[in-house]
Amino acid sequence: MPIFFHKNSAELDSLISQLARQRRSAAYQVVLAQLGMTLLMSGSGYLIWGMEAAMLTAKGGSIATIPSFVFATLAFYKVRARDAVSVLGLFYVGVTIKLMLTMVLFTYVLSTTDLAYPGALFVGYIGALMAHWAAPLFFK
């Protein structure tokens, strides 16, 4: 029998809390990487194409970054959750809200913005997603 089954409840709660804090910190690092990529691309867009392209790039990156932040906050809401079903449920709720929020933000931006540079919006969005996917390569 593994040694962790012999620990008392207080030690187990402490271990679970510590692991959850580490995972929450890693999730927020990914969000910061997305934000950094959004700012970098937006700044580059400003230097190359001007303010309008930079704003569209920033909006595209925000469409990816904001839902990721909401997911990270929801997924690790119950730090002391010992019930695997409730933790998994929070992840499902977080993913669902993330997808819905992404759709709402895309709809809002596309309906309220004059798209002089439509590619800039999608470059910002895809760039922020790439930062999300590449972040585990740079963080522990």
PDB file of C-alpha atoms in Angstrom:
ATOM      1  CA  MET A   1       0.000   0.000   0.000  1.00  0.00           C
ATOM      2  CA  PRO A   2       1.433   3.436  -0.944  1.00  0.00           C
ATOM      3  CA  ILE A   3       2.716   5.613   1.861  1.00  0.00           C
ATOM      4  CA  PHE A   4       0.262   8.479   1.223  1.00  0.00           C
ATOM      5  CA  PHE A   5      -2.609   6.318   2.448  1.00  0.00           C
ATOM      6  CA  HIS A   6      -1.020   6.257   5.898  1.00  0.00           C
ATOM      7  CA  LYS A   7      -0.952  10.032   6.323  1.00  0.00           C
ATOM      8  CA  ASN A   8      -3.517  11.630   8.557  1.00  0.00           C
ATOM      9  CA  SER A   9      -6.266  13.855   7.244  1.00  0.00           C
ATOM     10  CA  ALA A  10      -4.545  17.149   8.124  1.00  0.00           C
ATOM     11  CA  GLU A  11      -1.368  16.161   6.283  1.00  0.00           C
ATOM     12  CA  LEU A  12      -3.364  15.030   3.265  1.00  0.00           C
ATOM     13  CA  ASP A  13      -5.371  18.272   3.194  1.00  0.00           C
ATOM     14  CA  SER A  14      -2.125  20.243   3.392  1.00  0.00           C
ATOM     15  CA  LEU A  15      -0.600  18.250   0.532  1.00  0.00           C
ATOM     16  CA  ILE A  16      -3.694  18.690  -1.658  1.00  0.00           C
ATOM     17  CA  SER A  17      -3.773  22.429  -0.930  1.00  0.00           C
ATOM     18  CA  GLN A  18      -0.100  22.784  -1.807  1.00  0.00           C
ATOM     19  CA  LEU A  19      -0.525  20.931  -5.109  1.00  0.00           C
ATOM     20  CA  ALA A  20      -3.606  22.964  -6.012  1.00  0.00           C
ATOM     21  CA  ARG A  21      -1.756  26.233  -5.317  1.00  0.00           C
ATOM     22  CA  GLN A  22       1.091  25.095  -7.570  1.00  0.00           C
ATOM     23  CA  ARG A  23      -1.317  24.240 -10.380  1.00  0.00           C
ATOM     24  CA  ARG A  24      -3.177  27.537  -9.959  1.00  0.00           C
ATOM     25  CA  SER A  25       0.125  29.400 -10.118  1.00  0.00           C
ATOM     26  CA  ALA A  26       1.072  27.523 -13.305  1.00  0.00           C
ATOM     27  CA  ALA A  27      -2.313  28.339 -14.860  1.00  0.00           C
ATOM     28  CA  TYR A  28      -1.846  32.041 -14.108  1.00  0.00           C
ATOM     29  CA  GLN A  29       1.664  31.897 -15.601  1.00  0.00           C
ATOM     30  CA  VAL A  30       0.117  30.627 -18.823  1.00  0.00           C
ATOM     31  CA  VAL A  31      -2.344  33.532 -18.773  1.00  0.00           C
ATOM     32  CA  LEU A  32       0.553  35.947 -18.231  1.00  0.00           C
ATOM     33  CA  ALA A  33       2.380  34.367 -21.184  1.00  0.00           C
ATOM     34  CA  GLN A  34      -0.729  34.963 -23.315  1.00  0.00           C
ATOM     35  CA  LEU A  35      -0.916  38.551 -22.135  1.00  0.00           C
ATOM     36  CA  GLY A  36       2.776  39.071 -22.883  1.00  0.00           C
ATOM     37  CA  MET A  37       2.388  37.634 -26.373  1.00  0.00           C
ATOM     38  CA  THR A  38      -0.651  39.841 -26.973  1.00  0.00           C
ATOM     39  CA  LEU A  39       1.270  42.951 -25.928  1.00  0.00           C
ATOM     40  CA  LEU A  40       4.298  41.962 -28.011  1.00  0.00           C
ATOM     41  CA  MET A  41       2.205  41.347 -31.120  1.00  0.00           C
ATOM     42  CA  SER A  42       0.159  44.479 -30.586  1.00  0.00           C
ATOM     43  CA  GLY A  43       3.307  46.573 -30.216  1.00  0.00           C
ATOM     44  CA  SER A  44       4.766  45.018 -33.349  1.00  0.00           C
ATOM     45  CA  GLY A  45       1.528  45.674 -35.199  1.00  0.00           C
ATOM     46  CA  TYR A  46       1.659  49.303 -34.121  1.00  0.00           C
ATOM     47  CA  LEU A  47       5.213  49.729 -35.381  1.00  0.00           C
ATOM     48  CA  ILE A  48       4.521  48.019 -38.710  1.00  0.00           C
ATOM     49  CA  TRP A  49       0.907  48.912 -39.621  1.00  0.00           C
ATOM     50  CA  GLY A  50      -0.221  51.579 -37.167  1.00  0.00           C
ATOM     51  CA  MET A  51      -2.662  52.050 -34.304  1.00  0.00           C
ATOM     52  CA  GLU A  52      -5.714  50.458 -35.921  1.00  0.00           C
ATOM     53  CA  ALA A  53      -3.929  47.151 -36.573  1.00  0.00           C
ATOM     54  CA  ALA A  54      -2.430  47.236 -33.089  1.00  0.00           C
ATOM     55  CA  MET A  55      -5.858  47.647 -31.511  1.00  0.00           C
ATOM     56  CA  LEU A  56      -7.290  44.765 -33.538  1.00  0.00           C
ATOM     57  CA  THR A  57      -4.343  42.569 -32.575  1.00  0.00           C
ATOM     58  CA  ALA A  58      -4.873  43.479 -28.925  1.00  0.00           C
ATOM     59  CA  LYS A  59      -8.577  42.681 -29.200  1.00  0.00           C
ATOM     60  CA  GLY A  60      -7.799  39.309 -30.782  1.00  0.00           C
ATOM     61  CA  GLY A  61      -5.313  38.468 -28.049  1.00  0.00           C
ATOM     62  CA  SER A  62      -7.805  39.556 -25.414  1.00  0.00           C
ATOM     63  CA  ILE A  63     -10.417  37.217 -26.874  1.00  0.00           C
ATOM     64  CA  ALA A  64      -8.041  34.346 -26.054  1.00  0.00           C
ATOM     65  CA  THR A  65      -6.580  35.684 -22.799  1.00  0.00           C
ATOM     66  CA  ILE A  66      -9.723  36.738 -20.904  1.00  0.00           C
ATOM     67  CA  PRO A  67     -11.445  33.329 -21.157  1.00  0.00           C
ATOM     68  CA  SER A  68      -8.188  31.626 -20.118  1.00  0.00           C
ATOM     69  CA  PHE A  69      -8.060  33.796 -17.010  1.00  0.00           C
ATOM     70  CA  VAL A  70     -11.689  32.985 -16.191  1.00  0.00           C
ATOM     71  CA  PHE A  71     -10.978  29.268 -16.662  1.00  0.00           C
ATOM     72  CA  ALA A  72      -7.894  29.374 -14.432  1.00  0.00           C
ATOM     73  CA  THR A  73      -9.885  31.128 -11.731  1.00  0.00           C
ATOM     74  CA  LEU A  74     -12.834  28.718 -11.897  1.00  0.00           C
ATOM     75  CA  ALA A  75     -10.863  25.502 -12.320  1.00  0.00           C
ATOM     76  CA  PHE A  76      -8.862  26.068  -9.152  1.00  0.00           C
ATOM     77  CA  TYR A  77     -11.617  27.682  -7.106  1.00  0.00           C
ATOM     78  CA  LYS A  78     -11.869  24.846  -4.571  1.00  0.00           C
ATOM     79  CA  VAL A  79      -8.307  24.534  -3.371  1.00  0.00           C
ATOM     80  CA  ARG A  80      -9.189  22.022  -0.663  1.00  0.00           C
ATOM     81  CA  ALA A  81     -11.473  19.849  -2.749  1.00  0.00           C
ATOM     82  CA  ARG A  82     -10.732  16.210  -1.930  1.00  0.00           C
ATOM     83  CA  ASP A  83     -13.580  14.887  -4.002  1.00  0.00           C
ATOM     84  CA  ALA A  84     -12.276  14.155  -7.503  1.00  0.00           C
ATOM     85  CA  VAL A  85     -15.778  14.436  -8.969  1.00  0.00           C
ATOM     86  CA  SER A  86     -16.223  18.020  -7.744  1.00  0.00           C
ATOM     87  CA  VAL A  87     -12.768  19.003  -9.015  1.00  0.00           C
ATOM     88  CA  LEU A  88     -13.552  17.478 -12.414  1.00  0.00           C
ATOM     89  CA  GLY A  89     -16.917  19.241 -12.379  1.00  0.00           C
ATOM     90  CA  LEU A  90     -15.186  22.593 -11.841  1.00  0.00           C
ATOM     91  CA  PHE A  91     -12.952  21.873 -14.830  1.00  0.00           C
ATOM     92  CA  TYR A  92     -15.971  21.081 -17.014  1.00  0.00           C
ATOM     93  CA  VAL A  93     -17.730  24.245 -15.882  1.00  0.00           C
ATOM     94  CA  GLY A  94     -14.556  26.243 -16.509  1.00  0.00           C
ATOM     95  CA  VAL A  95     -14.100  24.859 -20.021  1.00  0.00           C
ATOM     96  CA  THR A  96     -17.758  25.446 -20.870  1.00  0.00           C
ATOM     97  CA  ILE A  97     -17.639  29.040 -19.666  1.00  0.00           C
ATOM     98  CA  LYS A  98     -14.327  29.565 -21.478  1.00  0.00           C
ATOM     99  CA  LEU A  99     -15.811  28.421 -24.797  1.00  0.00           C
ATOM    100  CA  MET A 100     -18.998  30.439 -24.332  1.00  0.00           C
ATOM    101  CA  LEU A 101     -17.065  33.554 -23.332  1.00  0.00           C
ATOM    102  CA  THR A 102     -14.815  33.173 -26.385  1.00  0.00           C
ATOM    103  CA  MET A 103     -17.870  33.023 -28.651  1.00  0.00           C
ATOM    104  CA  VAL A 104     -19.454  36.034 -26.944  1.00  0.00           C
ATOM    105  CA  LEU A 105     -16.251  38.088 -27.198  1.00  0.00           C
ATOM    106  CA  PHE A 106     -15.767  37.196 -30.870  1.00  0.00           C
ATOM    107  CA  THR A 107     -19.384  38.105 -31.601  1.00  0.00           C
ATOM    108  CA  TYR A 108     -19.082  41.386 -29.726  1.00  0.00           C
ATOM    109  CA  VAL A 109     -15.813  42.433 -31.366  1.00  0.00           C
ATOM    110  CA  LEU A 110     -16.908  41.420 -34.869  1.00  0.00           C
ATOM    111  CA  SER A 111     -20.226  43.249 -34.532  1.00  0.00           C
ATOM    112  CA  THR A 112     -18.879  46.479 -33.008  1.00  0.00           C
ATOM    113  CA  THR A 113     -15.522  46.937 -34.711  1.00  0.00           C
ATOM    114  CA  ASP A 114     -14.666  48.222 -38.159  1.00  0.00           C
ATOM    115  CA  LEU A 115     -12.307  45.552 -39.434  1.00  0.00           C
ATOM    116  CA  ALA A 116      -9.864  47.493 -41.595  1.00  0.00           C
ATOM    117  CA  TYR A 117      -7.274  44.782 -40.896  1.00  0.00           C
ATOM    118  CA  PRO A 118      -9.272  41.581 -40.247  1.00  0.00           C
ATOM    119  CA  GLY A 119      -6.106  39.478 -40.285  1.00  0.00           C
ATOM    120  CA  ALA A 120      -4.750  41.429 -37.320  1.00  0.00           C
ATOM    121  CA  LEU A 121      -7.652  40.287 -35.139  1.00  0.00           C
ATOM    122  CA  PHE A 122      -7.063  36.642 -35.972  1.00  0.00           C
ATOM    123  CA  VAL A 123      -3.270  36.955 -35.714  1.00  0.00           C
ATOM    124  CA  GLY A 124      -3.736  38.322 -32.185  1.00  0.00           C
ATOM    125  CA  TYR A 125      -6.101  35.507 -31.261  1.00  0.00           C
ATOM    126  CA  ILE A 126      -3.970  32.733 -32.749  1.00  0.00           C
ATOM    127  CA  GLY A 127      -0.781  34.210 -31.305  1.00  0.00           C
ATOM    128  CA  ALA A 128      -2.266  34.225 -27.799  1.00  0.00           C
ATOM    129  CA  LEU A 129      -3.434  30.622 -28.276  1.00  0.00           C
ATOM    130  CA  MET A 130       0.048  29.631 -29.423  1.00  0.00           C
ATOM    131  CA  ALA A 131       1.474  31.212 -26.273  1.00  0.00           C
ATOM    132  CA  HIS A 132      -0.986  29.086 -24.283  1.00  0.00           C
ATOM    133  CA  TRP A 133       0.123  25.918 -26.064  1.00  0.00           C
ATOM    134  CA  ALA A 134       3.843  26.762 -25.888  1.00  0.00           C
ATOM    135  CA  ALA A 135       3.872  27.911 -22.254  1.00  0.00           C
ATOM    136  CA  PRO A 136       4.406  24.412 -20.788  1.00  0.00           C
ATOM    137  CA  LEU A 137       7.684  24.252 -22.714  1.00  0.00           C
ATOM    138  CA  PHE A 138       8.973  27.316 -20.840  1.00  0.00           C
ATOM    139  CA  PHE A 139       7.506  26.744 -17.362  1.00  0.00           C
ATOM    140  CA  LYS A 140       7.961  23.812 -15.027  1.00  0.00           C
TER     141      LYS A 140
END
